[in-house]
Amino acid sequence: MPDILVVDDERTITDLVEVYLQNENFRVFKYYNGKDALECVNTRPLDLAILDIMLPDIHRRADGGSTPGILPASRCHCRIWRA
């Protein structure tokens, strides 16, 4: 069963995405803030991350750049696209 991280501070969106993914038999790790999501990323391998790129508590890259993001590429076994 693929493990999917879902992160968004809009609880309604996060909860809805979780329901749809669980209905398709995915295991969902749901968080409403970047801090808690980072703990998940650092403790388990993930197959996919679906996240709000403008989370209020984490919104800058580690190198100080202005492009938002929280996931180091080495911790996720997938490509991340911005819509």
PDB file of N, CA and C in Angstrom:
ATOM      1  N   MET A   1       0.852  -1.172   0.000  1.00  0.00           N
ATOM      2  CA  MET A   1       0.000   0.000   0.000  1.00  0.00           C
ATOM      3  C   MET A   1       0.901   1.239   0.000  1.00  0.00           C
ATOM      4  N   PRO A   2       0.769   2.133  -0.987  1.00  0.00           N
ATOM      5  CA  PRO A   2       1.584   3.341  -1.025  1.00  0.00           C
ATOM      6  C   PRO A   2       1.281   4.289   0.138  1.00  0.00           C
ATOM      7  N   ASP A   3       2.340   4.925   0.637  1.00  0.00           N
ATOM      8  CA  ASP A   3       2.222   5.901   1.728  1.00  0.00           C
ATOM      9  C   ASP A   3       2.247   7.304   1.142  1.00  0.00           C
ATOM     10  N   ILE A   4       1.214   8.083   1.456  1.00  0.00           N
ATOM     11  CA  ILE A   4       1.092   9.428   0.916  1.00  0.00           C
ATOM     12  C   ILE A   4       0.986  10.437   2.047  1.00  0.00           C
ATOM     13  N   LEU A   5       1.805  11.460   1.976  1.00  0.00           N
ATOM     14  CA  LEU A   5       1.762  12.575   2.923  1.00  0.00           C
ATOM     15  C   LEU A   5       0.869  13.658   2.346  1.00  0.00           C
ATOM     16  N   VAL A   6      -0.084  14.142   3.147  1.00  0.00           N
ATOM     17  CA  VAL A   6      -0.960  15.236   2.746  1.00  0.00           C
ATOM     18  C   VAL A   6      -0.813  16.338   3.786  1.00  0.00           C
ATOM     19  N   VAL A   7      -0.441  17.542   3.326  1.00  0.00           N
ATOM     20  CA  VAL A   7      -0.220  18.664   4.239  1.00  0.00           C
ATOM     21  C   VAL A   7      -0.899  19.910   3.702  1.00  0.00           C
ATOM     22  N   ASP A   8      -1.766  20.492   4.501  1.00  0.00           N
ATOM     23  CA  ASP A   8      -2.399  21.769   4.165  1.00  0.00           C
ATOM     24  C   ASP A   8      -2.977  22.352   5.445  1.00  0.00           C
ATOM     25  N   ASP A   9      -2.836  23.659   5.605  1.00  0.00           N
ATOM     26  CA  ASP A   9      -3.386  24.292   6.799  1.00  0.00           C
ATOM     27  C   ASP A   9      -4.894  24.500   6.684  1.00  0.00           C
ATOM     28  N   GLU A  10      -5.446  24.298   5.492  1.00  0.00           N
ATOM     29  CA  GLU A  10      -6.904  24.345   5.311  1.00  0.00           C
ATOM     30  C   GLU A  10      -7.429  22.947   5.638  1.00  0.00           C
ATOM     31  N   ARG A  11      -7.976  22.786   6.825  1.00  0.00           N
ATOM     32  CA  ARG A  11      -8.381  21.458   7.293  1.00  0.00           C
ATOM     33  C   ARG A  11      -9.410  20.782   6.385  1.00  0.00           C
ATOM     34  N   THR A  12     -10.314  21.552   5.824  1.00  0.00           N
ATOM     35  CA  THR A  12     -11.339  20.973   4.958  1.00  0.00           C
ATOM     36  C   THR A  12     -10.705  20.332   3.731  1.00  0.00           C
ATOM     37  N   ILE A  13      -9.730  20.997   3.143  1.00  0.00           N
ATOM     38  CA  ILE A  13      -9.045  20.447   1.969  1.00  0.00           C
ATOM     39  C   ILE A  13      -8.294  19.185   2.346  1.00  0.00           C
ATOM     40  N   THR A  14      -7.546  19.248   3.430  1.00  0.00           N
ATOM     41  CA  THR A  14      -6.753  18.104   3.866  1.00  0.00           C
ATOM     42  C   THR A  14      -7.641  16.896   4.152  1.00  0.00           C
ATOM     43  N   ASP A  15      -8.720  17.121   4.856  1.00  0.00           N
ATOM     44  CA  ASP A  15      -9.633  16.035   5.201  1.00  0.00           C
ATOM     45  C   ASP A  15     -10.283  15.421   3.957  1.00  0.00           C
ATOM     46  N   LEU A  16     -10.650  16.254   2.992  1.00  0.00           N
ATOM     47  CA  LEU A  16     -11.272  15.758   1.772  1.00  0.00           C
ATOM     48  C   LEU A  16     -10.295  14.927   0.942  1.00  0.00           C
ATOM     49  N   VAL A  17      -9.068  15.420   0.797  1.00  0.00           N
ATOM     50  CA  VAL A  17      -8.051  14.662   0.061  1.00  0.00           C
ATOM     51  C   VAL A  17      -7.798  13.317   0.747  1.00  0.00           C
ATOM     52  N   GLU A  18      -7.758  13.327   2.075  1.00  0.00           N
ATOM     53  CA  GLU A  18      -7.556  12.086   2.818  1.00  0.00           C
ATOM     54  C   GLU A  18      -8.655  11.065   2.497  1.00  0.00           C
ATOM     55  N   VAL A  19      -9.893  11.484   2.511  1.00  0.00           N
ATOM     56  CA  VAL A  19     -11.012  10.579   2.248  1.00  0.00           C
ATOM     57  C   VAL A  19     -10.904   9.973   0.854  1.00  0.00           C
ATOM     58  N   TYR A  20     -10.629  10.815  -0.135  1.00  0.00           N
ATOM     59  CA  TYR A  20     -10.512  10.300  -1.507  1.00  0.00           C
ATOM     60  C   TYR A  20      -9.367   9.299  -1.631  1.00  0.00           C
ATOM     61  N   LEU A  21      -8.236   9.598  -1.031  1.00  0.00           N
ATOM     62  CA  LEU A  21      -7.089   8.687  -1.127  1.00  0.00           C
ATOM     63  C   LEU A  21      -7.342   7.383  -0.383  1.00  0.00           C
ATOM     64  N   GLN A  22      -7.948   7.458   0.789  1.00  0.00           N
ATOM     65  CA  GLN A  22      -8.249   6.238   1.539  1.00  0.00           C
ATOM     66  C   GLN A  22      -9.258   5.372   0.797  1.00  0.00           C
ATOM     67  N   ASN A  23     -10.187   6.003   0.097  1.00  0.00           N
ATOM     68  CA  ASN A  23     -11.156   5.238  -0.698  1.00  0.00           C
ATOM     69  C   ASN A  23     -10.483   4.482  -1.836  1.00  0.00           C
ATOM     70  N   GLU A  24      -9.300   4.926  -2.236  1.00  0.00           N
ATOM     71  CA  GLU A  24      -8.527   4.254  -3.283  1.00  0.00           C
ATOM     72  C   GLU A  24      -7.444   3.355  -2.679  1.00  0.00           C
ATOM     73  N   ASN A  25      -7.561   3.086  -1.377  1.00  0.00           N
ATOM     74  CA  ASN A  25      -6.665   2.173  -0.653  1.00  0.00           C
ATOM     75  C   ASN A  25      -5.225   2.664  -0.502  1.00  0.00           C
ATOM     76  N   PHE A  26      -5.059   3.972  -0.360  1.00  0.00           N
ATOM     77  CA  PHE A  26      -3.747   4.530  -0.030  1.00  0.00           C
ATOM     78  C   PHE A  26      -3.676   4.741   1.476  1.00  0.00           C
ATOM     79  N   ARG A  27      -2.474   4.611   2.031  1.00  0.00           N
ATOM     80  CA  ARG A  27      -2.270   4.934   3.443  1.00  0.00           C
ATOM     81  C   ARG A  27      -1.885   6.408   3.500  1.00  0.00           C
ATOM     82  N   VAL A  28      -2.646   7.190   4.262  1.00  0.00           N
ATOM     83  CA  VAL A  28      -2.490   8.646   4.281  1.00  0.00           C
ATOM     84  C   VAL A  28      -1.941   9.103   5.629  1.00  0.00           C
ATOM     85  N   PHE A  29      -0.926   9.946   5.555  1.00  0.00           N
ATOM     86  CA  PHE A  29      -0.385  10.629   6.727  1.00  0.00           C
ATOM     87  C   PHE A  29      -0.763  12.089   6.558  1.00  0.00           C
ATOM     88  N   LYS A  30      -1.688  12.557   7.385  1.00  0.00           N
ATOM     89  CA  LYS A  30      -2.301  13.870   7.220  1.00  0.00           C
ATOM     90  C   LYS A  30      -1.806  14.824   8.295  1.00  0.00           C
ATOM     91  N   TYR A  31      -1.417  16.022   7.860  1.00  0.00           N
ATOM     92  CA  TYR A  31      -0.960  17.048   8.802  1.00  0.00           C
ATOM     93  C   TYR A  31      -1.491  18.406   8.378  1.00  0.00           C
ATOM     94  N   TYR A  32      -1.684  19.259   9.376  1.00  0.00           N
ATOM     95  CA  TYR A  32      -2.209  20.593   9.127  1.00  0.00           C
ATOM     96  C   TYR A  32      -1.137  21.678   9.223  1.00  0.00           C
ATOM     97  N   ASN A  33       0.115  21.283   9.446  1.00  0.00           N
ATOM     98  CA  ASN A  33       1.191  22.270   9.499  1.00  0.00           C
ATOM     99  C   ASN A  33       2.501  21.614   9.066  1.00  0.00           C
ATOM    100  N   GLY A  34       3.435  22.462   8.659  1.00  0.00           N
ATOM    101  CA  GLY A  34       4.702  21.977   8.150  1.00  0.00           C
ATOM    102  C   GLY A  34       5.579  21.325   9.192  1.00  0.00           C
ATOM    103  N   LYS A  35       5.534  21.826  10.417  1.00  0.00           N
ATOM    104  CA  LYS A  35       6.385  21.282  11.481  1.00  0.00           C
ATOM    105  C   LYS A  35       6.086  19.803  11.716  1.00  0.00           C
ATOM    106  N   ASP A  36       4.831  19.465  11.863  1.00  0.00           N
ATOM    107  CA  ASP A  36       4.448  18.061  12.077  1.00  0.00           C
ATOM    108  C   ASP A  36       4.734  17.209  10.843  1.00  0.00           C
ATOM    109  N   ALA A  37       4.534  17.781   9.662  1.00  0.00           N
ATOM    110  CA  ALA A  37       4.812  17.042   8.428  1.00  0.00           C
ATOM    111  C   ALA A  37       6.292  16.713   8.314  1.00  0.00           C
ATOM    112  N   LEU A  38       7.158  17.637   8.713  1.00  0.00           N
ATOM    113  CA  LEU A  38       8.593  17.372   8.676  1.00  0.00           C
ATOM    114  C   LEU A  38       8.979  16.220   9.582  1.00  0.00           C
ATOM    115  N   GLU A  39       8.333  16.104  10.721  1.00  0.00           N
ATOM    116  CA  GLU A  39       8.594  14.961  11.607  1.00  0.00           C
ATOM    117  C   GLU A  39       8.258  13.653  10.897  1.00  0.00           C
ATOM    118  N   CYS A  40       7.157  13.640  10.168  1.00  0.00           N
ATOM    119  CA  CYS A  40       6.762  12.448   9.420  1.00  0.00           C
ATOM    120  C   CYS A  40       7.798  12.144   8.341  1.00  0.00           C
ATOM    121  N   VAL A  41       8.212  13.145   7.606  1.00  0.00           N
ATOM    122  CA  VAL A  41       9.190  12.968   6.526  1.00  0.00           C
ATOM    123  C   VAL A  41      10.504  12.417   7.066  1.00  0.00           C
ATOM    124  N   ASN A  42      10.875  12.848   8.244  1.00  0.00           N
ATOM    125  CA  ASN A  42      12.148  12.419   8.824  1.00  0.00           C
ATOM    126  C   ASN A  42      12.090  11.043   9.476  1.00  0.00           C
ATOM    127  N   THR A  43      10.903  10.454   9.600  1.00  0.00           N
ATOM    128  CA  THR A  43      10.791   9.170  10.294  1.00  0.00           C
ATOM    129  C   THR A  43      10.320   8.011   9.419  1.00  0.00           C
ATOM    130  N   ARG A  44       9.875   8.287   8.183  1.00  0.00           N
ATOM    131  CA  ARG A  44       9.397   7.185   7.337  1.00  0.00           C
ATOM    132  C   ARG A  44       9.558   7.551   5.867  1.00  0.00           C
ATOM    133  N   PRO A  45       9.807   6.536   5.047  1.00  0.00           N
ATOM    134  CA  PRO A  45       9.846   6.791   3.600  1.00  0.00           C
ATOM    135  C   PRO A  45       8.430   7.005   3.073  1.00  0.00           C
ATOM    136  N   LEU A  46       8.281   7.878   2.118  1.00  0.00           N
ATOM    137  CA  LEU A  46       6.980   8.181   1.535  1.00  0.00           C
ATOM    138  C   LEU A  46       7.027   7.929   0.034  1.00  0.00           C
ATOM    139  N   ASP A  47       5.877   7.588  -0.524  1.00  0.00           N
ATOM    140  CA  ASP A  47       5.785   7.384  -1.960  1.00  0.00           C
ATOM    141  C   ASP A  47       5.361   8.648  -2.691  1.00  0.00           C
ATOM    142  N   LEU A  48       4.639   9.521  -1.996  1.00  0.00           N
ATOM    143  CA  LEU A  48       4.146  10.739  -2.618  1.00  0.00           C
ATOM    144  C   LEU A  48       3.867  11.768  -1.539  1.00  0.00           C
ATOM    145  N   ALA A  49       4.077  13.030  -1.868  1.00  0.00           N
ATOM    146  CA  ALA A  49       3.727  14.127  -0.961  1.00  0.00           C
ATOM    147  C   ALA A  49       2.832  15.106  -1.697  1.00  0.00           C
ATOM    148  N   ILE A  50       1.697  15.406  -1.097  1.00  0.00           N
ATOM    149  CA  ILE A  50       0.771  16.409  -1.624  1.00  0.00           C
ATOM    150  C   ILE A  50       0.733  17.508  -0.576  1.00  0.00           C
ATOM    151  N   LEU A  51       1.227  18.692  -0.947  1.00  0.00           N
ATOM    152  CA  LEU A  51       1.322  19.720   0.077  1.00  0.00           C
ATOM    153  C   LEU A  51       1.019  21.107  -0.440  1.00  0.00           C
ATOM    154  N   ASP A  52       0.555  21.906   0.477  1.00  0.00           N
ATOM    155  CA  ASP A  52       0.357  23.337   0.279  1.00  0.00           C
ATOM    156  C   ASP A  52       1.750  23.954   0.330  1.00  0.00           C
ATOM    157  N   ILE A  53       2.170  24.603  -0.734  1.00  0.00           N
ATOM    158  CA  ILE A  53       3.536  25.137  -0.760  1.00  0.00           C
ATOM    159  C   ILE A  53       3.670  26.462  -0.017  1.00  0.00           C
ATOM    160  N   MET A  54       2.577  26.983   0.506  1.00  0.00           N
ATOM    161  CA  MET A  54       2.635  28.234   1.265  1.00  0.00           C
ATOM    162  C   MET A  54       2.117  28.037   2.695  1.00  0.00           C
ATOM    163  N   LEU A  55       2.620  27.030   3.371  1.00  0.00           N
ATOM    164  CA  LEU A  55       2.218  26.793   4.756  1.00  0.00           C
ATOM    165  C   LEU A  55       2.679  27.964   5.619  1.00  0.00           C
ATOM    166  N   PRO A  56       1.850  28.420   6.533  1.00  0.00           N
ATOM    167  CA  PRO A  56       2.204  29.581   7.350  1.00  0.00           C
ATOM    168  C   PRO A  56       3.436  29.378   8.225  1.00  0.00           C
ATOM    169  N   ASP A  57       3.653  28.149   8.711  1.00  0.00           N
ATOM    170  CA  ASP A  57       4.769  27.947   9.645  1.00  0.00           C
ATOM    171  C   ASP A  57       6.081  27.593   8.955  1.00  0.00           C
ATOM    172  N   ILE A  58       6.038  27.150   7.701  1.00  0.00           N
ATOM    173  CA  ILE A  58       7.257  26.835   6.952  1.00  0.00           C
ATOM    174  C   ILE A  58       7.016  27.272   5.512  1.00  0.00           C
ATOM    175  N   HIS A  59       7.682  28.317   5.105  1.00  0.00           N
ATOM    176  CA  HIS A  59       7.417  28.800   3.752  1.00  0.00           C
ATOM    177  C   HIS A  59       8.671  29.240   2.996  1.00  0.00           C
ATOM    178  N   ARG A  60       9.846  28.862   3.452  1.00  0.00           N
ATOM    179  CA  ARG A  60      11.085  29.175   2.741  1.00  0.00           C
ATOM    180  C   ARG A  60      11.952  27.930   2.635  1.00  0.00           C
ATOM    181  N   ARG A  61      12.725  27.856   1.573  1.00  0.00           N
ATOM    182  CA  ARG A  61      13.672  26.756   1.409  1.00  0.00           C
ATOM    183  C   ARG A  61      14.773  26.880   2.451  1.00  0.00           C
ATOM    184  N   ALA A  62      15.456  25.786   2.694  1.00  0.00           N
ATOM    185  CA  ALA A  62      16.544  25.771   3.666  1.00  0.00           C
ATOM    186  C   ALA A  62      17.683  26.707   3.271  1.00  0.00           C
ATOM    187  N   ASP A  63      17.865  26.940   1.956  1.00  0.00           N
ATOM    188  CA  ASP A  63      18.946  27.815   1.519  1.00  0.00           C
ATOM    189  C   ASP A  63      18.552  29.286   1.533  1.00  0.00           C
ATOM    190  N   GLY A  64      17.356  29.604   2.052  1.00  0.00           N
ATOM    191  CA  GLY A  64      16.920  30.995   2.172  1.00  0.00           C
ATOM    192  C   GLY A  64      16.248  31.543   0.932  1.00  0.00           C
ATOM    193  N   GLY A  65      16.100  30.720  -0.105  1.00  0.00           N
ATOM    194  CA  GLY A  65      15.466  31.184  -1.336  1.00  0.00           C
ATOM    195  C   GLY A  65      13.998  31.498  -1.122  1.00  0.00           C
ATOM    196  N   SER A  66      13.408  32.183  -2.063  1.00  0.00           N
ATOM    197  CA  SER A  66      12.017  32.601  -1.898  1.00  0.00           C
ATOM    198  C   SER A  66      11.012  31.588  -2.429  1.00  0.00           C
ATOM    199  N   THR A  67      11.474  30.537  -3.105  1.00  0.00           N
ATOM    200  CA  THR A  67      10.549  29.505  -3.573  1.00  0.00           C
ATOM    201  C   THR A  67      10.151  28.631  -2.394  1.00  0.00           C
ATOM    202  N   PRO A  68       8.862  28.546  -2.087  1.00  0.00           N
ATOM    203  CA  PRO A  68       8.426  27.760  -0.928  1.00  0.00           C
ATOM    204  C   PRO A  68       8.706  26.274  -1.095  1.00  0.00           C
ATOM    205  N   GLY A  69       8.820  25.579   0.014  1.00  0.00           N
ATOM    206  CA  GLY A  69       8.975  24.138  -0.019  1.00  0.00           C
ATOM    207  C   GLY A  69       9.421  23.614   1.330  1.00  0.00           C
ATOM    208  N   ILE A  70       9.091  22.360   1.633  1.00  0.00           N
ATOM    209  CA  ILE A  70       9.523  21.793   2.912  1.00  0.00           C
ATOM    210  C   ILE A  70      10.231  20.464   2.770  1.00  0.00           C
ATOM    211  N   LEU A  71      10.152  19.815   1.610  1.00  0.00           N
ATOM    212  CA  LEU A  71      10.679  18.461   1.504  1.00  0.00           C
ATOM    213  C   LEU A  71      12.039  18.417   0.837  1.00  0.00           C
ATOM    214  N   PRO A  72      13.045  17.931   1.523  1.00  0.00           N
ATOM    215  CA  PRO A  72      14.309  17.694   0.838  1.00  0.00           C
ATOM    216  C   PRO A  72      14.133  16.548  -0.156  1.00  0.00           C
ATOM    217  N   ALA A  73      14.664  16.686  -1.338  1.00  0.00           N
ATOM    218  CA  ALA A  73      14.442  15.696  -2.395  1.00  0.00           C
ATOM    219  C   ALA A  73      14.884  14.296  -1.979  1.00  0.00           C
ATOM    220  N   SER A  74      15.895  14.200  -1.138  1.00  0.00           N
ATOM    221  CA  SER A  74      16.406  12.887  -0.750  1.00  0.00           C
ATOM    222  C   SER A  74      15.446  12.124   0.165  1.00  0.00           C
ATOM    223  N   ARG A  75      14.459  12.769   0.719  1.00  0.00           N
ATOM    224  CA  ARG A  75      13.536  12.109   1.650  1.00  0.00           C
ATOM    225  C   ARG A  75      12.254  11.637   0.977  1.00  0.00           C
ATOM    226  N   CYS A  76      12.061  11.975  -0.269  1.00  0.00           N
ATOM    227  CA  CYS A  76      10.834  11.584  -0.954  1.00  0.00           C
ATOM    228  C   CYS A  76      11.209  10.820  -2.221  1.00  0.00           C
ATOM    229  N   HIS A  77      10.593   9.680  -2.444  1.00  0.00           N
ATOM    230  CA  HIS A  77      10.899   8.836  -3.590  1.00  0.00           C
ATOM    231  C   HIS A  77      10.000   9.173  -4.771  1.00  0.00           C
ATOM    232  N   CYS A  78       9.783  10.456  -4.998  1.00  0.00           N
ATOM    233  CA  CYS A  78       8.936  10.862  -6.083  1.00  0.00           C
ATOM    234  C   CYS A  78       9.365  12.227  -6.583  1.00  0.00           C
ATOM    235  N   ARG A  79       8.848  12.617  -7.705  1.00  0.00           N
ATOM    236  CA  ARG A  79       9.097  13.964  -8.210  1.00  0.00           C
ATOM    237  C   ARG A  79       7.978  14.857  -7.707  1.00  0.00           C
ATOM    238  N   ILE A  80       8.304  16.103  -7.443  1.00  0.00           N
ATOM    239  CA  ILE A  80       7.299  17.039  -6.946  1.00  0.00           C
ATOM    240  C   ILE A  80       7.099  18.118  -8.002  1.00  0.00           C
ATOM    241  N   TRP A  81       5.849  18.272  -8.436  1.00  0.00           N
ATOM    242  CA  TRP A  81       5.505  19.279  -9.426  1.00  0.00           C
ATOM    243  C   TRP A  81       4.714  20.395  -8.772  1.00  0.00           C
ATOM    244  N   ARG A  82       4.924  21.578  -9.246  1.00  0.00           N
ATOM    245  CA  ARG A  82       4.125  22.729  -8.788  1.00  0.00           C
ATOM    246  C   ARG A  82       3.071  23.021  -9.836  1.00  0.00           C
ATOM    247  N   ALA A  83       1.838  23.190  -9.394  1.00  0.00           N
ATOM    248  CA  ALA A  83       0.750  23.494 -10.326  1.00  0.00           C
ATOM    249  C   ALA A  83       0.655  24.985 -10.547  1.00  0.00           C
TER     250      ALA A  83
END
